[in-house]
C-alpha cells in the first residue's frame, strides 16, 4: 500500500484526515484462510505507520503528529511510543469492504502516513525468547496489589480504597493477549508481548518498558501469572478491572446489563 500524505484543510488548530482502507482478495487471503476463519495472531498484520517527511534524508524516521488521536472502525488508539501500530484486530477482513481510518492532530510539519500490509515470517530469535520467558507466580502480583492498598510498611497515611487497571496494551491499545513486564519493573500494569515485539521491529529498537521506560531486553521479559489468569477469566466485553484490597479483582464491563 502506498504512503499517503496527511494533507487536508485545517479545522481551527487541528487537522482531520479520513482514509477508507479496503483489502483486496490477495491481502484478505493472507490475513485469514477463509472469510469465516478468525484472524490469526501470527506474523501477518496490517500496521499503521507515521513518518515525518524530511527532503534531506532518504530514510524517514517514525514520528507521530503532535497530540494525535487515531480511530479505526470506531476503535480509538492513543499512541504512547514511536513505531507502527498494529490495527489488524479491528479491521473488517473481507475483500473490498471499507475500513474507516480517522486521524486528528494539531498543526505540525508534513507527515506521511503509510498503511502497510505485512506478511512476514517469524523471527526465530524473538520466538526463542518468547518460549523461555519466565512466569511470575500469581501470588507475587497479588501480594504487590495488596501492598498498594495497605502501604508497604502498613503505616502509610494515604489509603487506597479502589484501583482500576486497564487491560489494554499501552502500545497497541488493544486487549492484552500475553501480559508481560520487565524484571526491573516495579509497577503492576502489564503490556502485550506481541505488541512489544512489533514496536521494536524497527532498525533501531529501544527495548524499554512502555510504562516505566526501564530497559527491557527480550531475555528480561516476564509473563505475569496474575494478569494471565485475569485475562483468561474476564467476560468478552471487559477491558478493565477494579482491584480489591485483598488482591482480588472485579471486571468492569462495557455492557449495561
PDB file of C-alpha atoms in Angstrom:
ATOM      1  CA  UNK A   1       0.000   0.000   0.000  1.00  0.00           C
ATOM      2  CA  UNK A   2       1.398   3.368  -0.999  1.00  0.00           C
ATOM      3  CA  UNK A   3       2.147   6.011   1.668  1.00  0.00           C
ATOM      4  CA  UNK A   4      -0.355   8.862   1.833  1.00  0.00           C
ATOM      5  CA  UNK A   5       0.464  12.434   2.774  1.00  0.00           C
ATOM      6  CA  UNK A   6      -1.631  13.814   5.610  1.00  0.00           C
ATOM      7  CA  UNK A   7      -2.737  16.829   3.631  1.00  0.00           C
ATOM      8  CA  UNK A   8      -6.166  18.353   4.105  1.00  0.00           C
ATOM      9  CA  UNK A   9      -7.832  21.588   5.223  1.00  0.00           C
ATOM     10  CA  UNK A  10      -7.210  22.887   8.707  1.00  0.00           C
ATOM     11  CA  UNK A  11     -10.080  22.941  11.161  1.00  0.00           C
ATOM     12  CA  UNK A  12      -9.029  25.765  13.521  1.00  0.00           C
ATOM     13  CA  UNK A  13      -5.843  24.397  15.113  1.00  0.00           C
ATOM     14  CA  UNK A  14      -6.466  20.765  14.274  1.00  0.00           C
ATOM     15  CA  UNK A  15      -6.219  18.655  11.194  1.00  0.00           C
ATOM     16  CA  UNK A  16      -8.637  15.866  10.361  1.00  0.00           C
ATOM     17  CA  UNK A  17      -7.804  13.147   7.851  1.00  0.00           C
ATOM     18  CA  UNK A  18     -10.268  10.469   6.770  1.00  0.00           C
ATOM     19  CA  UNK A  19      -8.992   7.385   4.943  1.00  0.00           C
ATOM     20  CA  UNK A  20     -11.012   4.476   3.638  1.00  0.00           C
ATOM     21  CA  UNK A  21      -8.943   1.311   3.547  1.00  0.00           C
ATOM     22  CA  UNK A  22     -10.001  -1.762   1.583  1.00  0.00           C
ATOM     23  CA  UNK A  23      -8.204  -5.077   1.317  1.00  0.00           C
ATOM     24  CA  UNK A  24      -8.080  -6.958  -1.964  1.00  0.00           C
ATOM     25  CA  UNK A  25      -8.532 -10.712  -2.368  1.00  0.00           C
ATOM     26  CA  UNK A  26      -4.824 -11.460  -2.093  1.00  0.00           C
ATOM     27  CA  UNK A  27      -4.393  -9.404   1.085  1.00  0.00           C
ATOM     28  CA  UNK A  28      -7.501 -10.879   2.667  1.00  0.00           C
ATOM     29  CA  UNK A  29      -6.337 -14.410   1.913  1.00  0.00           C
ATOM     30  CA  UNK A  30      -3.001 -13.669   3.561  1.00  0.00           C
ATOM     31  CA  UNK A  31      -4.720 -12.480   6.722  1.00  0.00           C
ATOM     32  CA  UNK A  32      -7.162 -15.343   7.032  1.00  0.00           C
ATOM     33  CA  UNK A  33      -7.751 -18.684   5.367  1.00  0.00           C
ATOM     34  CA  UNK A  34     -11.428 -18.039   4.635  1.00  0.00           C
ATOM     35  CA  UNK A  35     -13.931 -15.321   5.458  1.00  0.00           C
ATOM     36  CA  UNK A  36     -15.266 -17.425   8.354  1.00  0.00           C
ATOM     37  CA  UNK A  37     -11.873 -18.128   9.885  1.00  0.00           C
ATOM     38  CA  UNK A  38     -10.812 -15.894  12.791  1.00  0.00           C
ATOM     39  CA  UNK A  39      -7.870 -13.611  12.183  1.00  0.00           C
ATOM     40  CA  UNK A  40      -4.705 -15.375  13.216  1.00  0.00           C
ATOM     41  CA  UNK A  41      -2.394 -13.784  15.782  1.00  0.00           C
ATOM     42  CA  UNK A  42       0.580 -14.742  13.654  1.00  0.00           C
ATOM     43  CA  UNK A  43       3.103 -12.515  11.917  1.00  0.00           C
ATOM     44  CA  UNK A  44       0.566 -11.457   9.277  1.00  0.00           C
ATOM     45  CA  UNK A  45      -0.523  -7.960  10.214  1.00  0.00           C
ATOM     46  CA  UNK A  46      -1.701  -4.596   8.957  1.00  0.00           C
ATOM     47  CA  UNK A  47       0.422  -1.894  10.546  1.00  0.00           C
ATOM     48  CA  UNK A  48      -0.244   1.838  10.587  1.00  0.00           C
ATOM     49  CA  UNK A  49       2.948   3.872  10.473  1.00  0.00           C
ATOM     50  CA  UNK A  50       3.630   7.617  10.670  1.00  0.00           C
ATOM     51  CA  UNK A  51       6.813   9.213   9.341  1.00  0.00           C
ATOM     52  CA  UNK A  52       7.936  12.826   9.193  1.00  0.00           C
ATOM     53  CA  UNK A  53       8.918  13.997   5.733  1.00  0.00           C
ATOM     54  CA  UNK A  54      12.487  15.271   5.518  1.00  0.00           C
ATOM     55  CA  UNK A  55      13.720  16.052   1.974  1.00  0.00           C
ATOM     56  CA  UNK A  56      17.330  15.945   3.194  1.00  0.00           C
ATOM     57  CA  UNK A  57      17.106  12.338   4.308  1.00  0.00           C
ATOM     58  CA  UNK A  58      16.459   9.206   2.302  1.00  0.00           C
ATOM     59  CA  UNK A  59      15.100   7.349   5.328  1.00  0.00           C
ATOM     60  CA  UNK A  60      12.047   8.730   7.130  1.00  0.00           C
ATOM     61  CA  UNK A  61      12.004   8.313  10.898  1.00  0.00           C
ATOM     62  CA  UNK A  62       8.909   7.164  12.758  1.00  0.00           C
ATOM     63  CA  UNK A  63       7.173  10.147  14.301  1.00  0.00           C
ATOM     64  CA  UNK A  64       3.589  10.778  15.372  1.00  0.00           C
ATOM     65  CA  UNK A  65       1.936  14.141  14.731  1.00  0.00           C
ATOM     66  CA  UNK A  66       1.506  16.114  17.982  1.00  0.00           C
ATOM     67  CA  UNK A  67      -1.467  15.189  20.152  1.00  0.00           C
ATOM     68  CA  UNK A  68      -2.729  12.637  17.672  1.00  0.00           C
ATOM     69  CA  UNK A  69      -5.946  10.637  18.009  1.00  0.00           C
ATOM     70  CA  UNK A  70      -6.449   7.646  15.728  1.00  0.00           C
ATOM     71  CA  UNK A  71      -9.780   5.934  15.213  1.00  0.00           C
ATOM     72  CA  UNK A  72     -10.051   2.723  13.197  1.00  0.00           C
ATOM     73  CA  UNK A  73     -13.584   1.390  12.722  1.00  0.00           C
ATOM     74  CA  UNK A  74     -14.714   3.161  15.925  1.00  0.00           C
ATOM     75  CA  UNK A  75     -11.763   1.773  17.914  1.00  0.00           C
ATOM     76  CA  UNK A  76      -9.697   4.577  19.478  1.00  0.00           C
ATOM     77  CA  UNK A  77      -5.897   4.367  19.574  1.00  0.00           C
ATOM     78  CA  UNK A  78      -3.774   6.741  21.682  1.00  0.00           C
ATOM     79  CA  UNK A  79      -0.150   6.092  20.688  1.00  0.00           C
ATOM     80  CA  UNK A  80       2.367   6.433  23.509  1.00  0.00           C
ATOM     81  CA  UNK A  81       5.505   5.340  21.740  1.00  0.00           C
ATOM     82  CA  UNK A  82       7.014   5.815  18.301  1.00  0.00           C
ATOM     83  CA  UNK A  83       6.666   2.888  15.948  1.00  0.00           C
ATOM     84  CA  UNK A  84       3.995   1.138  13.893  1.00  0.00           C
ATOM     85  CA  UNK A  85       0.510   0.467  15.274  1.00  0.00           C
ATOM     86  CA  UNK A  86      -0.999  -2.972  14.761  1.00  0.00           C
ATOM     87  CA  UNK A  87      -4.591  -2.368  13.587  1.00  0.00           C
ATOM     88  CA  UNK A  88      -5.282  -5.896  12.314  1.00  0.00           C
ATOM     89  CA  UNK A  89      -7.648  -6.914  15.099  1.00  0.00           C
ATOM     90  CA  UNK A  90     -10.100  -4.057  14.448  1.00  0.00           C
ATOM     91  CA  UNK A  91     -10.230  -4.346  10.653  1.00  0.00           C
ATOM     92  CA  UNK A  92     -13.052  -5.864   8.649  1.00  0.00           C
ATOM     93  CA  UNK A  93     -11.024  -8.514   6.864  1.00  0.00           C
ATOM     94  CA  UNK A  94     -13.196  -9.181   3.827  1.00  0.00           C
ATOM     95  CA  UNK A  95     -12.413  -8.303   0.218  1.00  0.00           C
ATOM     96  CA  UNK A  96     -13.177  -4.701  -0.790  1.00  0.00           C
ATOM     97  CA  UNK A  97     -15.174  -3.797   2.326  1.00  0.00           C
ATOM     98  CA  UNK A  98     -14.424  -0.333   3.662  1.00  0.00           C
ATOM     99  CA  UNK A  99     -12.386   0.195   6.817  1.00  0.00           C
ATOM    100  CA  UNK A 100     -12.567   3.714   8.204  1.00  0.00           C
ATOM    101  CA  UNK A 101      -9.362   5.324   9.497  1.00  0.00           C
ATOM    102  CA  UNK A 102      -9.667   8.786  11.039  1.00  0.00           C
ATOM    103  CA  UNK A 103      -6.670  10.795  12.231  1.00  0.00           C
ATOM    104  CA  UNK A 104      -6.936  14.035  14.220  1.00  0.00           C
ATOM    105  CA  UNK A 105      -3.855  16.009  15.241  1.00  0.00           C
ATOM    106  CA  UNK A 106      -2.509  19.502  15.868  1.00  0.00           C
ATOM    107  CA  UNK A 107      -0.562  21.640  13.436  1.00  0.00           C
ATOM    108  CA  UNK A 108       2.767  20.083  12.546  1.00  0.00           C
ATOM    109  CA  UNK A 109       5.300  19.567   9.797  1.00  0.00           C
ATOM    110  CA  UNK A 110       4.271  17.413   6.877  1.00  0.00           C
ATOM    111  CA  UNK A 111       3.779  13.829   7.941  1.00  0.00           C
ATOM    112  CA  UNK A 112       3.402  10.730   5.800  1.00  0.00           C
ATOM    113  CA  UNK A 113       1.016   8.019   6.826  1.00  0.00           C
ATOM    114  CA  UNK A 114       1.714   4.571   5.474  1.00  0.00           C
ATOM    115  CA  UNK A 115      -0.829   1.770   5.796  1.00  0.00           C
ATOM    116  CA  UNK A 116       1.305  -1.279   5.222  1.00  0.00           C
ATOM    117  CA  UNK A 117       0.283  -4.865   4.659  1.00  0.00           C
ATOM    118  CA  UNK A 118       2.756  -7.174   6.349  1.00  0.00           C
ATOM    119  CA  UNK A 119       3.099 -10.892   5.630  1.00  0.00           C
ATOM    120  CA  UNK A 120       6.336 -11.602   7.432  1.00  0.00           C
ATOM    121  CA  UNK A 121       7.765 -14.838   8.759  1.00  0.00           C
ATOM    122  CA  UNK A 122       8.516 -15.275  12.461  1.00  0.00           C
ATOM    123  CA  UNK A 123      11.853 -14.069  13.776  1.00  0.00           C
ATOM    124  CA  UNK A 124      13.441 -17.221  15.265  1.00  0.00           C
ATOM    125  CA  UNK A 125      15.426 -15.204  17.818  1.00  0.00           C
ATOM    126  CA  UNK A 126      12.326 -13.455  19.152  1.00  0.00           C
ATOM    127  CA  UNK A 127      10.262 -16.622  19.211  1.00  0.00           C
ATOM    128  CA  UNK A 128      13.018 -18.341  21.196  1.00  0.00           C
ATOM    129  CA  UNK A 129      12.803 -15.542  23.738  1.00  0.00           C
ATOM    130  CA  UNK A 130       9.040 -15.961  23.894  1.00  0.00           C
ATOM    131  CA  UNK A 131       9.345 -19.649  24.647  1.00  0.00           C
ATOM    132  CA  UNK A 132      11.834 -19.191  27.519  1.00  0.00           C
ATOM    133  CA  UNK A 133      10.277 -16.108  29.150  1.00  0.00           C
ATOM    134  CA  UNK A 134       9.902 -16.514  32.910  1.00  0.00           C
ATOM    135  CA  UNK A 135       6.466 -16.649  34.503  1.00  0.00           C
ATOM    136  CA  UNK A 136       5.873 -14.614  37.642  1.00  0.00           C
ATOM    137  CA  UNK A 137       3.695 -16.508  40.091  1.00  0.00           C
ATOM    138  CA  UNK A 138       0.100 -15.408  40.637  1.00  0.00           C
ATOM    139  CA  UNK A 139       0.682 -14.704  44.333  1.00  0.00           C
ATOM    140  CA  UNK A 140       3.602 -12.329  43.682  1.00  0.00           C
ATOM    141  CA  UNK A 141       1.471  -9.788  41.835  1.00  0.00           C
ATOM    142  CA  UNK A 142      -1.474 -10.357  44.161  1.00  0.00           C
ATOM    143  CA  UNK A 143       0.697  -9.528  47.183  1.00  0.00           C
ATOM    144  CA  UNK A 144       2.063  -6.478  45.387  1.00  0.00           C
ATOM    145  CA  UNK A 145      -1.512  -5.264  44.814  1.00  0.00           C
ATOM    146  CA  UNK A 146      -2.387  -5.826  48.475  1.00  0.00           C
ATOM    147  CA  UNK A 147       0.655  -3.764  49.499  1.00  0.00           C
ATOM    148  CA  UNK A 148      -0.566  -0.876  47.359  1.00  0.00           C
ATOM    149  CA  UNK A 149      -3.737  -0.754  49.421  1.00  0.00           C
ATOM    150  CA  UNK A 150      -2.188  -1.183  52.855  1.00  0.00           C
ATOM    151  CA  UNK A 151       1.140   0.565  52.333  1.00  0.00           C
ATOM    152  CA  UNK A 152       4.477  -1.206  52.126  1.00  0.00           C
ATOM    153  CA  UNK A 153       5.096  -0.739  55.868  1.00  0.00           C
ATOM    154  CA  UNK A 154       1.491  -0.777  56.962  1.00  0.00           C
ATOM    155  CA  UNK A 155       1.645   2.796  58.299  1.00  0.00           C
ATOM    156  CA  UNK A 156       1.018   4.873  55.184  1.00  0.00           C
ATOM    157  CA  UNK A 157      -1.107   7.978  55.717  1.00  0.00           C
ATOM    158  CA  UNK A 158      -2.721   7.520  52.299  1.00  0.00           C
ATOM    159  CA  UNK A 159      -5.018   4.523  51.972  1.00  0.00           C
ATOM    160  CA  UNK A 160      -6.204   3.343  48.561  1.00  0.00           C
ATOM    161  CA  UNK A 161      -9.846   2.254  48.517  1.00  0.00           C
ATOM    162  CA  UNK A 162     -10.088   1.243  44.862  1.00  0.00           C
ATOM    163  CA  UNK A 163      -7.793   0.859  41.883  1.00  0.00           C
ATOM    164  CA  UNK A 164      -8.924   0.474  38.283  1.00  0.00           C
ATOM    165  CA  UNK A 165      -6.487  -1.025  35.791  1.00  0.00           C
ATOM    166  CA  UNK A 166      -6.896  -1.128  32.019  1.00  0.00           C
ATOM    167  CA  UNK A 167      -6.380  -4.455  30.254  1.00  0.00           C
ATOM    168  CA  UNK A 168      -5.404  -2.739  27.013  1.00  0.00           C
ATOM    169  CA  UNK A 169      -1.767  -2.680  25.967  1.00  0.00           C
ATOM    170  CA  UNK A 170      -0.271   0.844  26.232  1.00  0.00           C
ATOM    171  CA  UNK A 171       1.497   0.243  22.910  1.00  0.00           C
ATOM    172  CA  UNK A 172      -1.266  -1.117  20.682  1.00  0.00           C
ATOM    173  CA  UNK A 173      -4.352  -0.004  22.658  1.00  0.00           C
ATOM    174  CA  UNK A 174      -5.891  -3.448  22.105  1.00  0.00           C
ATOM    175  CA  UNK A 175      -6.669  -6.099  24.708  1.00  0.00           C
ATOM    176  CA  UNK A 176      -3.537  -7.745  26.059  1.00  0.00           C
ATOM    177  CA  UNK A 177      -3.008 -11.335  24.941  1.00  0.00           C
ATOM    178  CA  UNK A 178       0.247 -12.283  26.702  1.00  0.00           C
ATOM    179  CA  UNK A 179       0.784  -9.977  29.733  1.00  0.00           C
ATOM    180  CA  UNK A 180       4.429  -9.048  30.273  1.00  0.00           C
ATOM    181  CA  UNK A 181       6.616  -6.882  32.466  1.00  0.00           C
ATOM    182  CA  UNK A 182      10.382  -6.489  32.733  1.00  0.00           C
ATOM    183  CA  UNK A 183      12.480  -7.958  35.520  1.00  0.00           C
ATOM    184  CA  UNK A 184      13.290  -4.432  36.748  1.00  0.00           C
ATOM    185  CA  UNK A 185       9.695  -3.161  36.593  1.00  0.00           C
ATOM    186  CA  UNK A 186       8.079  -2.256  39.927  1.00  0.00           C
ATOM    187  CA  UNK A 187       4.558  -1.468  38.663  1.00  0.00           C
ATOM    188  CA  UNK A 188       1.617  -3.874  38.476  1.00  0.00           C
ATOM    189  CA  UNK A 189       0.443  -2.912  34.967  1.00  0.00           C
ATOM    190  CA  UNK A 190       1.490  -5.058  32.022  1.00  0.00           C
ATOM    191  CA  UNK A 191       1.923  -4.745  28.273  1.00  0.00           C
ATOM    192  CA  UNK A 192       1.307  -7.224  25.473  1.00  0.00           C
ATOM    193  CA  UNK A 193       4.284  -9.329  24.414  1.00  0.00           C
ATOM    194  CA  UNK A 194       3.446  -9.416  20.701  1.00  0.00           C
ATOM    195  CA  UNK A 195       2.797  -5.663  20.597  1.00  0.00           C
ATOM    196  CA  UNK A 196       6.134  -5.126  22.347  1.00  0.00           C
ATOM    197  CA  UNK A 197       7.980  -7.074  19.678  1.00  0.00           C
ATOM    198  CA  UNK A 198       6.018  -5.257  16.960  1.00  0.00           C
ATOM    199  CA  UNK A 199       7.005  -1.872  18.407  1.00  0.00           C
ATOM    200  CA  UNK A 200      10.657  -2.916  18.420  1.00  0.00           C
ATOM    201  CA  UNK A 201      10.702  -4.411  14.927  1.00  0.00           C
ATOM    202  CA  UNK A 202      12.498  -1.289  13.705  1.00  0.00           C
ATOM    203  CA  UNK A 203      16.045  -0.639  12.595  1.00  0.00           C
ATOM    204  CA  UNK A 204      16.994   0.790  15.997  1.00  0.00           C
ATOM    205  CA  UNK A 205      14.804  -0.880  18.640  1.00  0.00           C
ATOM    206  CA  UNK A 206      14.740   0.731  22.088  1.00  0.00           C
ATOM    207  CA  UNK A 207      13.695  -2.318  24.128  1.00  0.00           C
ATOM    208  CA  UNK A 208      12.317  -0.332  27.057  1.00  0.00           C
ATOM    209  CA  UNK A 209       9.189  -0.839  29.126  1.00  0.00           C
ATOM    210  CA  UNK A 210       6.390   1.354  27.700  1.00  0.00           C
ATOM    211  CA  UNK A 211       5.123   2.036  31.235  1.00  0.00           C
ATOM    212  CA  UNK A 212       8.206   2.884  33.324  1.00  0.00           C
ATOM    213  CA  UNK A 213      10.766   3.294  30.493  1.00  0.00           C
ATOM    214  CA  UNK A 214      13.302   0.992  32.140  1.00  0.00           C
ATOM    215  CA  UNK A 215      15.451  -1.098  29.834  1.00  0.00           C
ATOM    216  CA  UNK A 216      13.803  -4.402  28.987  1.00  0.00           C
ATOM    217  CA  UNK A 217      15.607  -6.693  26.556  1.00  0.00           C
ATOM    218  CA  UNK A 218      13.675  -9.768  25.315  1.00  0.00           C
ATOM    219  CA  UNK A 219      15.533 -12.062  27.714  1.00  0.00           C
ATOM    220  CA  UNK A 220      14.415  -9.850  30.630  1.00  0.00           C
ATOM    221  CA  UNK A 221      10.704 -10.264  29.922  1.00  0.00           C
ATOM    222  CA  UNK A 222       8.449 -11.932  32.480  1.00  0.00           C
ATOM    223  CA  UNK A 223       4.951 -13.250  31.818  1.00  0.00           C
ATOM    224  CA  UNK A 224       2.733 -12.200  34.719  1.00  0.00           C
ATOM    225  CA  UNK A 225       0.765 -15.178  36.041  1.00  0.00           C
ATOM    226  CA  UNK A 226      -1.776 -12.988  37.853  1.00  0.00           C
ATOM    227  CA  UNK A 227      -2.797 -10.990  34.786  1.00  0.00           C
ATOM    228  CA  UNK A 228      -2.662 -14.102  32.629  1.00  0.00           C
ATOM    229  CA  UNK A 229      -5.320 -15.648  34.890  1.00  0.00           C
ATOM    230  CA  UNK A 230      -7.387 -12.440  34.870  1.00  0.00           C
ATOM    231  CA  UNK A 231      -7.364 -12.221  31.069  1.00  0.00           C
ATOM    232  CA  UNK A 232      -8.422 -15.855  30.838  1.00  0.00           C
ATOM    233  CA  UNK A 233     -11.454 -15.321  33.092  1.00  0.00           C
ATOM    234  CA  UNK A 234     -12.774 -11.884  32.098  1.00  0.00           C
ATOM    235  CA  UNK A 235     -16.038 -11.527  30.111  1.00  0.00           C
ATOM    236  CA  UNK A 236     -15.743 -10.754  26.399  1.00  0.00           C
ATOM    237  CA  UNK A 237     -16.832  -7.119  26.814  1.00  0.00           C
ATOM    238  CA  UNK A 238     -14.383  -6.380  29.633  1.00  0.00           C
ATOM    239  CA  UNK A 239     -11.403  -4.071  29.032  1.00  0.00           C
ATOM    240  CA  UNK A 240     -10.553  -3.126  32.626  1.00  0.00           C
ATOM    241  CA  UNK A 241     -10.836  -4.418  36.177  1.00  0.00           C
ATOM    242  CA  UNK A 242     -11.241  -2.952  39.651  1.00  0.00           C
ATOM    243  CA  UNK A 243      -8.629  -4.295  42.058  1.00  0.00           C
ATOM    244  CA  UNK A 244      -9.648  -5.044  45.643  1.00  0.00           C
ATOM    245  CA  UNK A 245      -7.596  -4.648  48.813  1.00  0.00           C
ATOM    246  CA  UNK A 246      -7.118  -8.399  49.193  1.00  0.00           C
ATOM    247  CA  UNK A 247      -5.645  -8.679  45.689  1.00  0.00           C
ATOM    248  CA  UNK A 248      -8.800  -9.988  44.056  1.00  0.00           C
ATOM    249  CA  UNK A 249     -10.488  -8.197  41.151  1.00  0.00           C
ATOM    250  CA  UNK A 250     -13.894  -7.265  39.740  1.00  0.00           C
ATOM    251  CA  UNK A 251     -14.472  -6.936  35.968  1.00  0.00           C
ATOM    252  CA  UNK A 252     -15.514  -3.528  34.639  1.00  0.00           C
ATOM    253  CA  UNK A 253     -17.557  -4.327  31.552  1.00  0.00           C
ATOM    254  CA  UNK A 254     -18.873  -2.123  28.765  1.00  0.00           C
ATOM    255  CA  UNK A 255     -22.224  -3.888  28.782  1.00  0.00           C
ATOM    256  CA  UNK A 256     -25.115  -2.124  30.529  1.00  0.00           C
ATOM    257  CA  UNK A 257     -26.505  -5.427  31.688  1.00  0.00           C
TER     258      UNK A 257
END
